[in-house]
Each structure stands twice: as structure tokens, then as C-alpha cells.
CSV table of C-alpha atoms and ligand atoms in Angstrom, one decimal:
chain,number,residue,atom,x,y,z
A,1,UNK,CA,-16.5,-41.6,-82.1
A,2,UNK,CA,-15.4,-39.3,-79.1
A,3,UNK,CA,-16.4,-40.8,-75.5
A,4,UNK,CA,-16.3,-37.7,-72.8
A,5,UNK,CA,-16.7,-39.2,-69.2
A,6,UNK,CA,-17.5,-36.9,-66.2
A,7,UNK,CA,-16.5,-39.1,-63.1
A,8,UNK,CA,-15.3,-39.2,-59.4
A,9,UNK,CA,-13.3,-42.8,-60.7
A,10,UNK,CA,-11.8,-42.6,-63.7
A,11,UNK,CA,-9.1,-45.1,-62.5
A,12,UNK,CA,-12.2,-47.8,-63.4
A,13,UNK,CA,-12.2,-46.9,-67.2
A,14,UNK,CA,-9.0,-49.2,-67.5
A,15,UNK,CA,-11.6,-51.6,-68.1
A,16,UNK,CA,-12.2,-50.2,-71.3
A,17,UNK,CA,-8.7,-50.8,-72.3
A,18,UNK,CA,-9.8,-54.8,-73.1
A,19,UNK,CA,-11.0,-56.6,-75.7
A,20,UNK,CA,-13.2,-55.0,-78.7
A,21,UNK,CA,-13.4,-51.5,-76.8
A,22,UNK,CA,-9.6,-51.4,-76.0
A,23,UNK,CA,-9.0,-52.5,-80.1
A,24,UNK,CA,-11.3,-49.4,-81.1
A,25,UNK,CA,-9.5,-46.9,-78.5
A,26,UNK,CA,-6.0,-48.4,-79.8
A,27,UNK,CA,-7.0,-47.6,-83.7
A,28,UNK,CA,-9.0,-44.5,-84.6
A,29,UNK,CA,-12.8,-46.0,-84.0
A,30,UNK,CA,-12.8,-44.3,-80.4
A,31,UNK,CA,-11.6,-42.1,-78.3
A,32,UNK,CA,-11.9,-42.1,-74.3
A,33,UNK,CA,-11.7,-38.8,-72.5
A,34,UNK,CA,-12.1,-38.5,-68.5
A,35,UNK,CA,-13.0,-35.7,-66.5
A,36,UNK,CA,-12.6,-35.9,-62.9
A,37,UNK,CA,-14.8,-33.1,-60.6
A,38,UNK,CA,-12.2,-33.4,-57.9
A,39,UNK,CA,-9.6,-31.9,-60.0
A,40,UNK,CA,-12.0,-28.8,-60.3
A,41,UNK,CA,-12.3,-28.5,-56.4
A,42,UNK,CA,-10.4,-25.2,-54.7
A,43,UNK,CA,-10.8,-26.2,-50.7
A,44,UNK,CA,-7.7,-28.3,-49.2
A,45,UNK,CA,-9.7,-31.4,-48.8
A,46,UNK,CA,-10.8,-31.7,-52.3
A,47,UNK,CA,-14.2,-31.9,-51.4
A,48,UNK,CA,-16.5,-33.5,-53.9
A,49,UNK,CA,-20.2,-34.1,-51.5
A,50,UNK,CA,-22.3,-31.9,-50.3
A,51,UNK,CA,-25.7,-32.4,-47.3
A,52,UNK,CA,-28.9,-32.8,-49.7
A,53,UNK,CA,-30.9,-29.8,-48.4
A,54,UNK,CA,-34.3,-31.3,-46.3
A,55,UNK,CA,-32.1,-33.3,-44.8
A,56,UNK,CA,-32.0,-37.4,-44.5
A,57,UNK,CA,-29.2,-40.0,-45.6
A,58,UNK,CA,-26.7,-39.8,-47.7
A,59,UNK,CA,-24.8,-37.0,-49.8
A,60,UNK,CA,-25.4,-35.0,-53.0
A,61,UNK,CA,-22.3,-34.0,-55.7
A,62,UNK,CA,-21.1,-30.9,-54.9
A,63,UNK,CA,-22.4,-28.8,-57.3
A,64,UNK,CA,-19.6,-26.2,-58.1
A,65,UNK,CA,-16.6,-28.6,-59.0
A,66,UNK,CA,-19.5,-31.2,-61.4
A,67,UNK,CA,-20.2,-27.9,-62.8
A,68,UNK,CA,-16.4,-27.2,-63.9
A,69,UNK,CA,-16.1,-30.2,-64.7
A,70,UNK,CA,-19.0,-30.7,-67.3
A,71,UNK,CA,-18.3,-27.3,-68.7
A,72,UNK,CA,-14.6,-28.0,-69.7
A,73,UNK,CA,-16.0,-31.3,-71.4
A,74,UNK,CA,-18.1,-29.5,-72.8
A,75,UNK,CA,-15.8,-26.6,-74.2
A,76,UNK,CA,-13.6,-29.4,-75.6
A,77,UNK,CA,-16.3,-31.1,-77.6
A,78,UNK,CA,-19.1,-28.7,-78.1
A,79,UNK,CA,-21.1,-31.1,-80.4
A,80,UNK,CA,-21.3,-33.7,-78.2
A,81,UNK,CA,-24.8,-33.8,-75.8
A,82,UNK,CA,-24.5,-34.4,-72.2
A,83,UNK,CA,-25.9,-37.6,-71.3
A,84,UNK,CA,-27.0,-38.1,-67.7
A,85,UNK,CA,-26.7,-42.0,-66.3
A,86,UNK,CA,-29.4,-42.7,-63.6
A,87,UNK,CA,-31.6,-45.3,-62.6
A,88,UNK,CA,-34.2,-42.7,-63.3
A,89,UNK,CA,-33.7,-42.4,-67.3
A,90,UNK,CA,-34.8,-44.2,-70.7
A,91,UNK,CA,-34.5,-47.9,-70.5
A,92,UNK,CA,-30.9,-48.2,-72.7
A,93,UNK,CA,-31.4,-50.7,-75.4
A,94,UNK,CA,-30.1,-52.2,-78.6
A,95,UNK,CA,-31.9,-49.0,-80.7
A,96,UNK,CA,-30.7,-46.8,-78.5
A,97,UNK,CA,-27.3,-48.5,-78.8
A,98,UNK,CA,-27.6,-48.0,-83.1
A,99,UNK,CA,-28.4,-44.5,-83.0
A,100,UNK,CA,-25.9,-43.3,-80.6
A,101,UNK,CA,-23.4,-44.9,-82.8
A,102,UNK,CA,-24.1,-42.5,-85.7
A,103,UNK,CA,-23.0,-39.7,-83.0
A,104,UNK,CA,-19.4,-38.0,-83.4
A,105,UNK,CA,-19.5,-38.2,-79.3
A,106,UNK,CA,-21.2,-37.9,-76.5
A,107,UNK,CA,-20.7,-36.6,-73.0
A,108,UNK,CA,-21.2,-39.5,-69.9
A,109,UNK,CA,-22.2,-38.0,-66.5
A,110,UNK,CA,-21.5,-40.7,-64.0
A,111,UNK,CA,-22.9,-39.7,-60.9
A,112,UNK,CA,-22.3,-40.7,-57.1
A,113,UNK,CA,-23.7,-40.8,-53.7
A,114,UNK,CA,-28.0,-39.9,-53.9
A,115,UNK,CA,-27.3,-38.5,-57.5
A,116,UNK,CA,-26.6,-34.4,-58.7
A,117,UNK,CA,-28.5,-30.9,-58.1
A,118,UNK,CA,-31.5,-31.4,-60.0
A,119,UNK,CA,-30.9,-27.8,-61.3
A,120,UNK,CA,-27.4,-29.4,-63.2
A,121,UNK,CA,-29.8,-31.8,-65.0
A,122,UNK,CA,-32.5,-28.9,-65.8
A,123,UNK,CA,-29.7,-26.8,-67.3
A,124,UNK,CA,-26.8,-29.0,-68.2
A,125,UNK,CA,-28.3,-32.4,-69.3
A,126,UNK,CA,-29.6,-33.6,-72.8
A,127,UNK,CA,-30.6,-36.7,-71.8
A,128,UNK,CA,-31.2,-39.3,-69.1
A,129,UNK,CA,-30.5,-43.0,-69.5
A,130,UNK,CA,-30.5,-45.9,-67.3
A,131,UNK,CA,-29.1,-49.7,-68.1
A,132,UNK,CA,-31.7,-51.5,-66.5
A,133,UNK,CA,-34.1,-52.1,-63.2
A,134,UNK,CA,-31.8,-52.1,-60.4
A,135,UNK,CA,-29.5,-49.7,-58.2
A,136,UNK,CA,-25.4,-49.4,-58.8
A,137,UNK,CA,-23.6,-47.3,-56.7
A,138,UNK,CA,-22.6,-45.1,-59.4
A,139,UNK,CA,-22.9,-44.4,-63.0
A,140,UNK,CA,-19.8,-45.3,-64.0
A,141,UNK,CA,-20.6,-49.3,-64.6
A,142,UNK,CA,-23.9,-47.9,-67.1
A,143,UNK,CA,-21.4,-45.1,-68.8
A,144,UNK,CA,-18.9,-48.7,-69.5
A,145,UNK,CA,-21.8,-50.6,-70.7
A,146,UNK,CA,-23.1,-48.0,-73.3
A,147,UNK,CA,-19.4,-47.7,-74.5
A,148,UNK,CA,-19.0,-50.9,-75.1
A,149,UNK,CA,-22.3,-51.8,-76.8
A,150,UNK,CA,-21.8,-48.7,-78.7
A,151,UNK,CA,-18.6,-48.9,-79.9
A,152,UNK,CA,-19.1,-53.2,-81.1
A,153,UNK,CA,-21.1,-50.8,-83.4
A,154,UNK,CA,-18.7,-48.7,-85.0
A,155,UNK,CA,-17.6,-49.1,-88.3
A,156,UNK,CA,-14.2,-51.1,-89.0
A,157,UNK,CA,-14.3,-52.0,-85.3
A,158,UNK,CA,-15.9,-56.2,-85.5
A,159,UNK,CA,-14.0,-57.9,-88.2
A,160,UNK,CA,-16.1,-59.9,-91.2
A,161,UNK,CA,-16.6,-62.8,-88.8
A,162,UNK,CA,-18.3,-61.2,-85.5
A,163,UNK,CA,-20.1,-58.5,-87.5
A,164,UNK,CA,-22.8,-57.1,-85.6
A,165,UNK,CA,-25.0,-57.4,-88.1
A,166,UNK,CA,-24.9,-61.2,-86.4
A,167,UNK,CA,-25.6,-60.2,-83.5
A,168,UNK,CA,-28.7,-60.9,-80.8
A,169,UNK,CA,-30.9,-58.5,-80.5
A,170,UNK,CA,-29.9,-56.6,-84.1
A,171,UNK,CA,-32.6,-58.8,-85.7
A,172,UNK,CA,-34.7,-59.0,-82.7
A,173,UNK,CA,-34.0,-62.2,-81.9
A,174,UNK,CA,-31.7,-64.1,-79.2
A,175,UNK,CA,-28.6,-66.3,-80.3
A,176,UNK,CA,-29.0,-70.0,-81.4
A,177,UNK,CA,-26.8,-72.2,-79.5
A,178,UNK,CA,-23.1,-72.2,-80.7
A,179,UNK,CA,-21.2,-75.5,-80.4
A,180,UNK,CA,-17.3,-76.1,-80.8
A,181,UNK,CA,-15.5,-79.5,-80.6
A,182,UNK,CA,-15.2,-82.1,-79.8
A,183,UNK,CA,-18.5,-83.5,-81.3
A,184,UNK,CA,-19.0,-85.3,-78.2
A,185,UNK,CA,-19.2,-83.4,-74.5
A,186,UNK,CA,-20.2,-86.3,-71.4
A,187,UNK,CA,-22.6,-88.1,-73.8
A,188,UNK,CA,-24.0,-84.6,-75.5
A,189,UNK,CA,-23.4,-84.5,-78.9
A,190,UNK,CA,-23.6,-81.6,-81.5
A,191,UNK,CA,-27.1,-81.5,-83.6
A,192,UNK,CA,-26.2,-83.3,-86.6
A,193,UNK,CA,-27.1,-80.9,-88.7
A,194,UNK,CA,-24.2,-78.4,-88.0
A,195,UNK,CA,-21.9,-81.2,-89.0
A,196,UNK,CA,-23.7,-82.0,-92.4
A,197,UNK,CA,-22.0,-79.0,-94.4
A,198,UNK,CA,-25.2,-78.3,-95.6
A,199,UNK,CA,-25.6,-74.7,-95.5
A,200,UNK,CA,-29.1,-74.0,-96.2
A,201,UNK,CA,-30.1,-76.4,-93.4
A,202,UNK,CA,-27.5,-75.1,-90.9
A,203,UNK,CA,-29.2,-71.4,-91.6
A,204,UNK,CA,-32.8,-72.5,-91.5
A,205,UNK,CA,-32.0,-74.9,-88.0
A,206,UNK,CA,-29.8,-71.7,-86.5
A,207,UNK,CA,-32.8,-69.1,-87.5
A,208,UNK,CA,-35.7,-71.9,-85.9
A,209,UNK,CA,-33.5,-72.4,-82.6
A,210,UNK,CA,-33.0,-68.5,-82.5
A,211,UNK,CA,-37.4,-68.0,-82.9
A,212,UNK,CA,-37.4,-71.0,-80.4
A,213,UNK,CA,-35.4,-69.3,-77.7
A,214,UNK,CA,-36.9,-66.3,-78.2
A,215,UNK,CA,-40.7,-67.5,-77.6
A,216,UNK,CA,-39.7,-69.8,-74.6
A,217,UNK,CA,-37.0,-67.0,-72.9
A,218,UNK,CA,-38.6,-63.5,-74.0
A,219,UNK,CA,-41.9,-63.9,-75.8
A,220,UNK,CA,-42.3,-60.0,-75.7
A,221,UNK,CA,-39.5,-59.7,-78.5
A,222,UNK,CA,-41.3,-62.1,-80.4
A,223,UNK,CA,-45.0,-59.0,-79.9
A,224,UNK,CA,-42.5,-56.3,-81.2
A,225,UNK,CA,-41.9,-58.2,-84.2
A,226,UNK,CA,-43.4,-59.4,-87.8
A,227,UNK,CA,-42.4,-62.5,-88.6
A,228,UNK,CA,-41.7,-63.9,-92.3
A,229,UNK,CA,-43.4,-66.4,-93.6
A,230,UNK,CA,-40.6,-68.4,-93.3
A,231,UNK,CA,-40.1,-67.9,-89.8
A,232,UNK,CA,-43.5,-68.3,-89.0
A,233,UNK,CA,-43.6,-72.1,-90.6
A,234,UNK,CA,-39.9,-72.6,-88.6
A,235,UNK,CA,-41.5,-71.2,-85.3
A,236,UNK,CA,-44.9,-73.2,-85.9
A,237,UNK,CA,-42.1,-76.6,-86.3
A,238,UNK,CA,-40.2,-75.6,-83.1
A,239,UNK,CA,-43.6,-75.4,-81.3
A,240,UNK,CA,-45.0,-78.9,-81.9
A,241,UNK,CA,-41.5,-80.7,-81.6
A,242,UNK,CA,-41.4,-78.8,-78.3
A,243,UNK,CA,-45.2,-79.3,-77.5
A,244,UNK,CA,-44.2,-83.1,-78.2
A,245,UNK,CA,-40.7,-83.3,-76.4
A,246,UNK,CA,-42.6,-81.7,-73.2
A,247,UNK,CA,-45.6,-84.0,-73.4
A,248,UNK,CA,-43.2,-87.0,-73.8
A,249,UNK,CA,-41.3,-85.9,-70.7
A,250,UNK,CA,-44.5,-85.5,-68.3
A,251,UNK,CA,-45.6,-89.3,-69.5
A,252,UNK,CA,-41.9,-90.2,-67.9
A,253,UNK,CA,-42.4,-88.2,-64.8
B,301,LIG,CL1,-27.5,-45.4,-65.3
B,301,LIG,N1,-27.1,-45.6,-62.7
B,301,LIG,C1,-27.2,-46.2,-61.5
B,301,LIG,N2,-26.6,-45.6,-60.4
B,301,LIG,N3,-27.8,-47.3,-61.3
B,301,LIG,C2,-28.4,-47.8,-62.4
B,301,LIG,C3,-28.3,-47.3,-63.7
B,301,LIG,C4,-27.6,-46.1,-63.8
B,301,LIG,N4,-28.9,-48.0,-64.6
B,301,LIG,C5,-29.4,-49.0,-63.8
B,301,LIG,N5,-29.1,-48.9,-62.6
């Protein structure tokens, strides 16, 4: 999959050079391609802001060098849709995450300062996407994140062992707890069960921690999702042992 990126700092994209997302760009899963406006300016200074007009704090991308910019990305890979990063978009998720996968590419437009010409979105932009609640300075950090969580996604790219399939989130769920030696930590000691060999039990106590979690950490998953009627009886467990272990622990107190 082809990654264009339209930004004022493509020197932060090294990031991407570690870890899964630096493995796909190294083999043929992915391909990063940067686009900076600056080198599309014409004036001596290399200006790259402009005043927002009605006045009031802050600056506005200069329109003229984002446009040059966004239209050479675009030349270069014509099937790819223009994908706008701002606090203002569609909440980015796992979903979103799947079916951008099954793209050949797509163009990110990291903006800066108060944002771009709202004509550049009306004209320019496919899409508008934001990672989450809160304000960062630029798009750049969102453009990293849906790389990465795009490209874990890719064929060939996860070996057998950290499939994605696996993964929180892909089956609506959070994670169970993960252990590693030794089988003793300060007096903690790993749940017997994952020591047993048993398969069957290790699944069915990893799937009830993971419908545990979810209903004490993020109970709106659990709305968005029918359970089995083995989860169900494995939730409905998790439920009274906890119901138990927290009424035990208020008698103490
Ligand atoms: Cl996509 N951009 C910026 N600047 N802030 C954000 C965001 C994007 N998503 C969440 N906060």
C-alpha cells in the first residue's frame, strides 16, 4: 500500500522507520511518500502561513504552495483519495483502520497552525478524519497513527504469531492479561491455569478475562456487540466471581 503525506515536517516520519511500520516500508507491504508545501513556495523566505481573513490569533496554510503540493501527490498517485487529518473529522477506529487497508493508497494532509482554506477542503479533500477528542498541534502525529494501525493490517506484514486477527479490538474486545516468567513477580503469581498446558482452559479463561475487561473498562463495546452463548455463560462467571471478590473486599474495609 502507497502512503502519500502532505506536510510542513517530514523530518518526523523517521518515526515510521521502526518496528512493524519500518519492516513493511523495508519489504514491499508499504511505501512512504512526503510532500513538503515549502518546497512549492516561490518568495525568498519560503513562506508557508498566511493572516486568516476576519482577523484573530493565529495563522492559516498558505494556500498556493498546499495547493502545489497536494496536486503533485496527487498527479503521482491518481487513485489514491485525499484524506484530510483534523480534530474536526470521523472519529478514526479499528473499522476504519480494516477498510483503508484494502486501499492501494491514500493521500495524508497534515495540517498546521489554525488548519487550511476551507475552499482546499471543499475542492481538494475526500475525506476528513480525526484520531480522537483532543487538540495536537498538527496533523502529522494522526497521519503516523493511521499508518501504523493500517499497515499492522497488511498482508504478509504480522508474522503467524502476532496476527492481527489476535488483536484487541478485531473481535471487539480488549486484550486478556499476558504474563511471562518468572512464575512469581513480588508475591504475584501467574493464574494457574496458563501454566496447566491445558489448551481448552487457557482459551476459555483468556476469552472470560478479555469479556471481563471489556464490561468493567469499556462497557459500550460490550452494546455494539452479540455475544455467543458461550461468552455469555463466561461473562455471567466473571460477573459473580467479581460481584463476590468486591463484596468480600468491602466486608475487609
Ligand atoms: Cl487529525 N489533528 C489534530 N490537529 N488534532 C487532532 C487530530 C487531528 N485528531 C485528534 N486531535
Amino acid at each position: 500500500m502507497r502512503f502519500d503525506v502532505i506536510t510542513l515536517f517530514p523530518e518526523m516520519f523517521c518515526a515510521m522507520e521502526s518496528g512493524v511500520t519500518g519492516k513493511a516500508l523495508q519489504g514491499a507491504q508499504a511505501e512512504l511518500h512526503l510532500w513538503n508545501p515549502r518546497d512549492y513556495t516561490e518568495d525568498v523566505h519560503r513562506t508557508v502561513d498566511d493572516r486568516p481573513y476576519g482577523g484573530g490569533p493565529g495563522m492559516v496554510m498558505k494556500v498556493e504552495p498546499l495547493k502545489q503540493a497536494l496536486e503533485a501527490a496527487r498527479e503521482a498517485t491518481p487513485k489514491s483519495r485525499v484524506i484530510h487529518l483534523t480534530p474536526q473529522g470521523q472519529r478514526f477506529d479499528q473499522r476504519a483502520a480494516r477498510e483503508m487497508a484494502a486501499r492501494e493508497g491514500i493521500i495524508l494532509l497534515a495540517g498546521r497552525y489554525e488548519g487550511i482554506d476551507e475552499r482546499l477542503v471543499e475542492c481538494c479533500v475526500d475525506e476528513e478524519w480525526s484520531i480522537g477528542d483532543y487538540v495536537l498541534s498538527g496533523g502529522e502525529l494522526a497521519a503516523m497513527v493511521i499508518m501504523d494501525a493500517v499497515t499492522r493490517l497488511l498482508p504478509g506484514v504480522l508474522g503467524h504469531e502476532e496476527s492481527a486477527l489476535q488483536d484487541s479490538y478485531m473481535n471487539g474486545l480488549l486484550d486478556f492479561p499476558q504474563y511471562t516468567r518468572p512464575d512469581e513477580l513480588q508475591g504475584r503469581e501467574v493464574p494457574q491455569v496458563l501454566l496447566s498446558g491445558d489448551h481448552e482452559a487457557i482459551r476459555r479463561w483468556r476469552l472470560k478475562q478479555a469479556l471481563g475487561r471489556t464490561w468493567i473498562r469499556r462497557p459500550d463495546l460490550l452494546e455494539q456487540r452479540q455475544l455467543s452463548d458461550e461468552e455469555r455463560q463466561l461473562l455471567e462467571e466473571f460477573i459473580r466471581t467479581h460481584q463476590g471478590a468486591s463484596a468480600s473486599s468491602q466486608e475487609e474495609a
